[in-house]
C-alpha cells in the first residue's frame, strides 16, 4: 500500500517506450506506486525538471528541501531510460524491471499524469507571450556591448524563485544608456512583471508547467531553457526561463523598439547587418 495520491490529474495510458519518452518533459508529474530500492519515494508526486537522452530528473512536488529534490545538484531524482525489453506497459501503469539484477523482478512501477492544458492567454492576460524561435535564441543571453547598443537594449531583470520555489527575488542589471531607463519604461516593465507573476513567474513549478505547455525551447545553458517574447508599442521583452533549482530561474531582457528601429535603418543605409542577430 502507498499513501493517497496527491495529484488530481489523470494518469496517461502509455503503450510503449516511445510513448513514454514523448510524454516525459519538464513540468510533467509522475508518481511511483512501487520502488524496490527507494520505497520512501512511493506515493510522492514528482515533477520532471530535466530530460536527457538516457535519463530524466524529477523533484518532489512542493517539497524543495526534500533529499530527492536536492540531489544531483538540485536537478532531483534520476531515473534512467532502459532498453524497451525492461519495461511492461499495463494501461496507465509503467513497470521497469531491474536491469542490474536481470532476474525479471520489478525495480519500480509508476504512473505519469496528463499535463495541464495549454494556457489560453487571449482572455486572461494584458500582454501576449509567444514562444521564441531558435533563430532568436541569442537575444536571451548576454550580448557584446556593441550588440546591446545596436539592439536598443535597456537592461535585464534576473529572477530567482528561492529555495522553496515560491519566492520572487529579482535584480535589475542596466545594459544601455540611462536615458532609456525612463519613467515610461519603468512603469510598463512593472506592469509586465506583475502580469507575468500570475502565470509563468508565479513559482518554479508554474514556470515548468508553462514551459512544457507552451514550447519555446532555445539552445544554450546547461539545462533546457525556454524563451518567450512580449511586444508592446514601444518595447520588446525577451523572457528566458530556466525552472531548475540551484540556478537563476529567469532573465527578462528589455529592448527599446524606437532605438532599435533607428539603428536598423542606419545599418541598412550602410549595408551592415545588426550584429548577425535575428530580430
JSON list of N, CA and C in Angstrom, two decimals, residues 218-266:
[
{"chain": "A", "resi": 218, "resn": "UNK", "atom": "N", "xyz": [14.94, 26.82, -26.50]},
{"chain": "A", "resi": 218, "resn": "UNK", "atom": "CA", "xyz": [16.06, 27.51, -27.14]},
{"chain": "A", "resi": 218, "resn": "UNK", "atom": "C", "xyz": [17.36, 26.85, -26.71]},
{"chain": "A", "resi": 219, "resn": "UNK", "atom": "N", "xyz": [18.37, 26.94, -27.55]},
{"chain": "A", "resi": 219, "resn": "UNK", "atom": "CA", "xyz": [19.67, 26.35, -27.22]},
{"chain": "A", "resi": 219, "resn": "UNK", "atom": "C", "xyz": [20.42, 27.27, -26.27]},
{"chain": "A", "resi": 220, "resn": "UNK", "atom": "N", "xyz": [21.46, 26.69, -25.64]},
{"chain": "A", "resi": 220, "resn": "UNK", "atom": "CA", "xyz": [22.24, 27.46, -24.68]},
{"chain": "A", "resi": 220, "resn": "UNK", "atom": "C", "xyz": [21.88, 27.06, -23.26]},
{"chain": "A", "resi": 221, "resn": "UNK", "atom": "N", "xyz": [22.83, 27.17, -22.35]},
{"chain": "A", "resi": 221, "resn": "UNK", "atom": "CA", "xyz": [22.58, 26.81, -20.96]},
{"chain": "A", "resi": 221, "resn": "UNK", "atom": "C", "xyz": [22.85, 25.33, -20.73]},
{"chain": "A", "resi": 222, "resn": "UNK", "atom": "N", "xyz": [23.15, 24.96, -19.47]},
{"chain": "A", "resi": 222, "resn": "UNK", "atom": "CA", "xyz": [23.47, 23.57, -19.15]},
{"chain": "A", "resi": 222, "resn": "UNK", "atom": "C", "xyz": [22.20, 22.73, -19.04]},
{"chain": "A", "resi": 223, "resn": "UNK", "atom": "N", "xyz": [21.05, 23.36, -18.83]},
{"chain": "A", "resi": 223, "resn": "UNK", "atom": "CA", "xyz": [19.76, 22.66, -18.85]},
{"chain": "A", "resi": 223, "resn": "UNK", "atom": "C", "xyz": [18.93, 23.27, -19.97]},
{"chain": "A", "resi": 224, "resn": "UNK", "atom": "N", "xyz": [17.84, 22.60, -20.33]},
{"chain": "A", "resi": 224, "resn": "UNK", "atom": "CA", "xyz": [16.99, 23.11, -21.39]},
{"chain": "A", "resi": 224, "resn": "UNK", "atom": "C", "xyz": [16.34, 24.42, -20.96]},
{"chain": "A", "resi": 225, "resn": "UNK", "atom": "N", "xyz": [16.56, 25.47, -21.72]},
{"chain": "A", "resi": 225, "resn": "UNK", "atom": "CA", "xyz": [15.95, 26.77, -21.48]},
{"chain": "A", "resi": 225, "resn": "UNK", "atom": "C", "xyz": [14.81, 27.00, -22.47]},
{"chain": "A", "resi": 226, "resn": "UNK", "atom": "N", "xyz": [13.86, 27.84, -22.07]},
{"chain": "A", "resi": 226, "resn": "UNK", "atom": "CA", "xyz": [12.73, 28.19, -22.91]},
{"chain": "A", "resi": 226, "resn": "UNK", "atom": "C", "xyz": [12.67, 29.71, -23.03]},
{"chain": "A", "resi": 227, "resn": "UNK", "atom": "N", "xyz": [12.30, 30.19, -24.20]},
{"chain": "A", "resi": 227, "resn": "UNK", "atom": "CA", "xyz": [12.22, 31.63, -24.42]},
{"chain": "A", "resi": 227, "resn": "UNK", "atom": "C", "xyz": [10.84, 32.06, -24.88]},
{"chain": "A", "resi": 228, "resn": "UNK", "atom": "N", "xyz": [10.39, 33.21, -24.37]},
{"chain": "A", "resi": 228, "resn": "UNK", "atom": "CA", "xyz": [9.10, 33.77, -24.74]},
{"chain": "A", "resi": 228, "resn": "UNK", "atom": "C", "xyz": [9.26, 35.27, -24.95]},
{"chain": "A", "resi": 229, "resn": "UNK", "atom": "N", "xyz": [8.46, 35.80, -25.86]},
{"chain": "A", "resi": 229, "resn": "UNK", "atom": "CA", "xyz": [8.60, 37.19, -26.27]},
{"chain": "A", "resi": 229, "resn": "UNK", "atom": "C", "xyz": [7.28, 37.93, -26.06]},
{"chain": "A", "resi": 230, "resn": "UNK", "atom": "N", "xyz": [7.40, 39.14, -25.51]},
{"chain": "A", "resi": 230, "resn": "UNK", "atom": "CA", "xyz": [6.27, 40.08, -25.42]},
{"chain": "A", "resi": 230, "resn": "UNK", "atom": "C", "xyz": [6.65, 41.32, -26.21]},
{"chain": "A", "resi": 231, "resn": "UNK", "atom": "N", "xyz": [5.74, 41.80, -27.02]},
{"chain": "A", "resi": 231, "resn": "UNK", "atom": "CA", "xyz": [6.00, 43.02, -27.78]},
{"chain": "A", "resi": 231, "resn": "UNK", "atom": "C", "xyz": [4.87, 44.02, -27.53]},
{"chain": "A", "resi": 232, "resn": "UNK", "atom": "N", "xyz": [5.25, 45.23, -27.11]},
{"chain": "A", "resi": 232, "resn": "UNK", "atom": "CA", "xyz": [4.28, 46.30, -26.91]},
{"chain": "A", "resi": 232, "resn": "UNK", "atom": "C", "xyz": [4.56, 47.39, -27.95]},
{"chain": "A", "resi": 233, "resn": "UNK", "atom": "N", "xyz": [3.86, 48.49, -27.85]},
{"chain": "A", "resi": 233, "resn": "UNK", "atom": "CA", "xyz": [4.05, 49.56, -28.83]},
{"chain": "A", "resi": 233, "resn": "UNK", "atom": "C", "xyz": [5.47, 50.10, -28.82]},
{"chain": "A", "resi": 234, "resn": "UNK", "atom": "N", "xyz": [6.09, 50.15, -27.65]},
{"chain": "A", "resi": 234, "resn": "UNK", "atom": "CA", "xyz": [7.39, 50.79, -27.52]},
{"chain": "A", "resi": 234, "resn": "UNK", "atom": "C", "xyz": [8.55, 49.86, -27.18]},
{"chain": "A", "resi": 235, "resn": "UNK", "atom": "N", "xyz": [8.23, 48.66, -26.66]},
{"chain": "A", "resi": 235, "resn": "UNK", "atom": "CA", "xyz": [9.30, 47.82, -26.13]},
{"chain": "A", "resi": 235, "resn": "UNK", "atom": "C", "xyz": [9.11, 46.35, -26.52]},
{"chain": "A", "resi": 236, "resn": "UNK", "atom": "N", "xyz": [10.23, 45.63, -26.47]},
{"chain": "A", "resi": 236, "resn": "UNK", "atom": "CA", "xyz": [10.22, 44.18, -26.60]},
{"chain": "A", "resi": 236, "resn": "UNK", "atom": "C", "xyz": [10.81, 43.58, -25.33]},
{"chain": "A", "resi": 237, "resn": "UNK", "atom": "N", "xyz": [10.20, 42.48, -24.87]},
{"chain": "A", "resi": 237, "resn": "UNK", "atom": "CA", "xyz": [10.64, 41.80, -23.66]},
{"chain": "A", "resi": 237, "resn": "UNK", "atom": "C", "xyz": [10.93, 40.34, -24.01]},
{"chain": "A", "resi": 238, "resn": "UNK", "atom": "N", "xyz": [12.14, 39.90, -23.73]},
{"chain": "A", "resi": 238, "resn": "UNK", "atom": "CA", "xyz": [12.55, 38.54, -24.01]},
{"chain": "A", "resi": 238, "resn": "UNK", "atom": "C", "xyz": [12.75, 37.81, -22.68]},
{"chain": "A", "resi": 239, "resn": "UNK", "atom": "N", "xyz": [11.87, 36.87, -22.39]},
{"chain": "A", "resi": 239, "resn": "UNK", "atom": "CA", "xyz": [11.91, 36.14, -21.12]},
{"chain": "A", "resi": 239, "resn": "UNK", "atom": "C", "xyz": [12.54, 34.77, -21.33]},
{"chain": "A", "resi": 240, "resn": "UNK", "atom": "N", "xyz": [13.68, 34.55, -20.67]},
{"chain": "A", "resi": 240, "resn": "UNK", "atom": "CA", "xyz": [14.32, 33.22, -20.70]},
{"chain": "A", "resi": 240, "resn": "UNK", "atom": "C", "xyz": [13.98, 32.49, -19.41]},
{"chain": "A", "resi": 241, "resn": "UNK", "atom": "N", "xyz": [13.45, 31.29, -19.55]},
{"chain": "A", "resi": 241, "resn": "UNK", "atom": "CA", "xyz": [13.01, 30.50, -18.40]},
{"chain": "A", "resi": 241, "resn": "UNK", "atom": "C", "xyz": [13.93, 29.30, -18.18]},
{"chain": "A", "resi": 242, "resn": "UNK", "atom": "N", "xyz": [14.34, 29.12, -16.94]},
{"chain": "A", "resi": 242, "resn": "UNK", "atom": "CA", "xyz": [15.22, 28.02, -16.56]},
{"chain": "A", "resi": 242, "resn": "UNK", "atom": "C", "xyz": [14.72, 27.47, -15.22]},
{"chain": "A", "resi": 243, "resn": "UNK", "atom": "N", "xyz": [13.64, 26.67, -15.24]},
{"chain": "A", "resi": 243, "resn": "UNK", "atom": "CA", "xyz": [13.00, 26.25, -13.99]},
{"chain": "A", "resi": 243, "resn": "UNK", "atom": "C", "xyz": [13.72, 25.13, -13.27]},
{"chain": "A", "resi": 244, "resn": "UNK", "atom": "N", "xyz": [14.98, 25.37, -12.92]},
{"chain": "A", "resi": 244, "resn": "UNK", "atom": "CA", "xyz": [15.82, 24.37, -12.26]},
{"chain": "A", "resi": 244, "resn": "UNK", "atom": "C", "xyz": [16.28, 24.93, -10.92]},
{"chain": "A", "resi": 245, "resn": "UNK", "atom": "N", "xyz": [16.09, 24.16, -9.87]},
{"chain": "A", "resi": 245, "resn": "UNK", "atom": "CA", "xyz": [16.52, 24.60, -8.55]},
{"chain": "A", "resi": 245, "resn": "UNK", "atom": "C", "xyz": [18.05, 24.66, -8.50]},
{"chain": "A", "resi": 246, "resn": "UNK", "atom": "N", "xyz": [18.57, 25.69, -7.84]},
{"chain": "A", "resi": 246, "resn": "UNK", "atom": "CA", "xyz": [20.01, 25.84, -7.71]},
{"chain": "A", "resi": 246, "resn": "UNK", "atom": "C", "xyz": [20.62, 26.74, -8.74]},
{"chain": "A", "resi": 247, "resn": "UNK", "atom": "N", "xyz": [19.80, 27.31, -9.62]},
{"chain": "A", "resi": 247, "resn": "UNK", "atom": "CA", "xyz": [20.29, 28.23, -10.63]},
{"chain": "A", "resi": 247, "resn": "UNK", "atom": "C", "xyz": [19.30, 29.39, -10.71]},
{"chain": "A", "resi": 248, "resn": "UNK", "atom": "N", "xyz": [19.70, 30.50, -11.34]},
{"chain": "A", "resi": 248, "resn": "UNK", "atom": "CA", "xyz": [18.74, 31.57, -11.57]},
{"chain": "A", "resi": 248, "resn": "UNK", "atom": "C", "xyz": [17.66, 31.08, -12.52]},
{"chain": "A", "resi": 249, "resn": "UNK", "atom": "N", "xyz": [16.42, 31.42, -12.21]},
{"chain": "A", "resi": 249, "resn": "UNK", "atom": "CA", "xyz": [15.30, 30.82, -12.94]},
{"chain": "A", "resi": 249, "resn": "UNK", "atom": "C", "xyz": [14.80, 31.63, -14.12]},
{"chain": "A", "resi": 250, "resn": "UNK", "atom": "N", "xyz": [15.13, 32.91, -14.20]},
{"chain": "A", "resi": 250, "resn": "UNK", "atom": "CA", "xyz": [14.63, 33.69, -15.31]},
{"chain": "A", "resi": 250, "resn": "UNK", "atom": "C", "xyz": [15.44, 34.94, -15.56]},
{"chain": "A", "resi": 251, "resn": "UNK", "atom": "N", "xyz": [15.42, 35.35, -16.82]},
{"chain": "A", "resi": 251, "resn": "UNK", "atom": "CA", "xyz": [16.03, 36.60, -17.24]},
{"chain": "A", "resi": 251, "resn": "UNK", "atom": "C", "xyz": [15.05, 37.28, -18.19]},
{"chain": "A", "resi": 252, "resn": "UNK", "atom": "N", "xyz": [14.66, 38.50, -17.86]},
{"chain": "A", "resi": 252, "resn": "UNK", "atom": "CA", "xyz": [13.75, 39.27, -18.71]},
{"chain": "A", "resi": 252, "resn": "UNK", "atom": "C", "xyz": [14.55, 40.44, -19.30]},
{"chain": "A", "resi": 253, "resn": "UNK", "atom": "N", "xyz": [14.91, 40.31, -20.57]},
{"chain": "A", "resi": 253, "resn": "UNK", "atom": "CA", "xyz": [15.73, 41.31, -21.24]},
{"chain": "A", "resi": 253, "resn": "UNK", "atom": "C", "xyz": [14.83, 42.27, -22.01]},
{"chain": "A", "resi": 254, "resn": "UNK", "atom": "N", "xyz": [15.12, 43.57, -21.91]},
{"chain": "A", "resi": 254, "resn": "UNK", "atom": "CA", "xyz": [14.23, 44.61, -22.42]},
{"chain": "A", "resi": 254, "resn": "UNK", "atom": "C", "xyz": [14.92, 45.43, -23.52]},
{"chain": "A", "resi": 255, "resn": "UNK", "atom": "N", "xyz": [14.20, 45.67, -24.61]},
{"chain": "A", "resi": 255, "resn": "UNK", "atom": "CA", "xyz": [14.73, 46.41, -25.74]},
{"chain": "A", "resi": 255, "resn": "UNK", "atom": "C", "xyz": [13.81, 47.57, -26.10]},
{"chain": "A", "resi": 256, "resn": "UNK", "atom": "N", "xyz": [14.40, 48.69, -26.47]},
{"chain": "A", "resi": 256, "resn": "UNK", "atom": "CA", "xyz": [13.67, 49.87, -26.91]},
{"chain": "A", "resi": 256, "resn": "UNK", "atom": "C", "xyz": [13.48, 49.79, -28.43]},
{"chain": "A", "resi": 257, "resn": "UNK", "atom": "N", "xyz": [12.24, 49.68, -28.88]},
{"chain": "A", "resi": 257, "resn": "UNK", "atom": "CA", "xyz": [11.96, 49.48, -30.30]},
{"chain": "A", "resi": 257, "resn": "UNK", "atom": "C", "xyz": [12.31, 50.70, -31.15]},
{"chain": "A", "resi": 258, "resn": "UNK", "atom": "N", "xyz": [12.15, 51.90, -30.59]},
{"chain": "A", "resi": 258, "resn": "UNK", "atom": "CA", "xyz": [12.47, 53.10, -31.35]},
{"chain": "A", "resi": 258, "resn": "UNK", "atom": "C", "xyz": [13.97, 53.17, -31.64]},
{"chain": "A", "resi": 259, "resn": "UNK", "atom": "N", "xyz": [14.78, 52.94, -30.62]},
{"chain": "A", "resi": 259, "resn": "UNK", "atom": "CA", "xyz": [16.23, 52.94, -30.80]},
{"chain": "A", "resi": 259, "resn": "UNK", "atom": "C", "xyz": [16.63, 51.82, -31.76]},
{"chain": "A", "resi": 260, "resn": "UNK", "atom": "N", "xyz": [16.04, 50.68, -31.59]},
{"chain": "A", "resi": 260, "resn": "UNK", "atom": "CA", "xyz": [16.33, 49.53, -32.44]},
{"chain": "A", "resi": 260, "resn": "UNK", "atom": "C", "xyz": [16.00, 49.84, -33.90]},
{"chain": "A", "resi": 261, "resn": "UNK", "atom": "N", "xyz": [14.85, 50.47, -34.12]},
{"chain": "A", "resi": 261, "resn": "UNK", "atom": "CA", "xyz": [14.44, 50.81, -35.48]},
{"chain": "A", "resi": 261, "resn": "UNK", "atom": "C", "xyz": [15.37, 51.80, -36.14]},
{"chain": "A", "resi": 262, "resn": "UNK", "atom": "N", "xyz": [15.80, 52.81, -35.38]},
{"chain": "A", "resi": 262, "resn": "UNK", "atom": "CA", "xyz": [16.72, 53.80, -35.93]},
{"chain": "A", "resi": 262, "resn": "UNK", "atom": "C", "xyz": [18.06, 53.16, -36.29]},
{"chain": "A", "resi": 263, "resn": "UNK", "atom": "N", "xyz": [18.55, 52.27, -35.41]},
{"chain": "A", "resi": 263, "resn": "UNK", "atom": "CA", "xyz": [19.82, 51.61, -35.68]},
{"chain": "A", "resi": 263, "resn": "UNK", "atom": "C", "xyz": [19.72, 50.66, -36.86]},
{"chain": "A", "resi": 264, "resn": "UNK", "atom": "N", "xyz": [18.58, 50.00, -37.01]},
{"chain": "A", "resi": 264, "resn": "UNK", "atom": "CA", "xyz": [18.37, 49.12, -38.15]},
{"chain": "A", "resi": 264, "resn": "UNK", "atom": "C", "xyz": [18.40, 49.93, -39.45]},
{"chain": "A", "resi": 265, "resn": "UNK", "atom": "N", "xyz": [17.73, 51.08, -39.43]},
{"chain": "A", "resi": 265, "resn": "UNK", "atom": "CA", "xyz": [17.69, 51.92, -40.63]},
{"chain": "A", "resi": 265, "resn": "UNK", "atom": "C", "xyz": [19.09, 52.40, -41.00]},
{"chain": "A", "resi": 266, "resn": "UNK", "atom": "N", "xyz": [19.84, 52.81, -40.00]},
{"chain": "A", "resi": 266, "resn": "UNK", "atom": "CA", "xyz": [21.21, 53.28, -40.26]},
{"chain": "A", "resi": 266, "resn": "UNK", "atom": "C", "xyz": [22.09, 52.14, -40.78]}
]
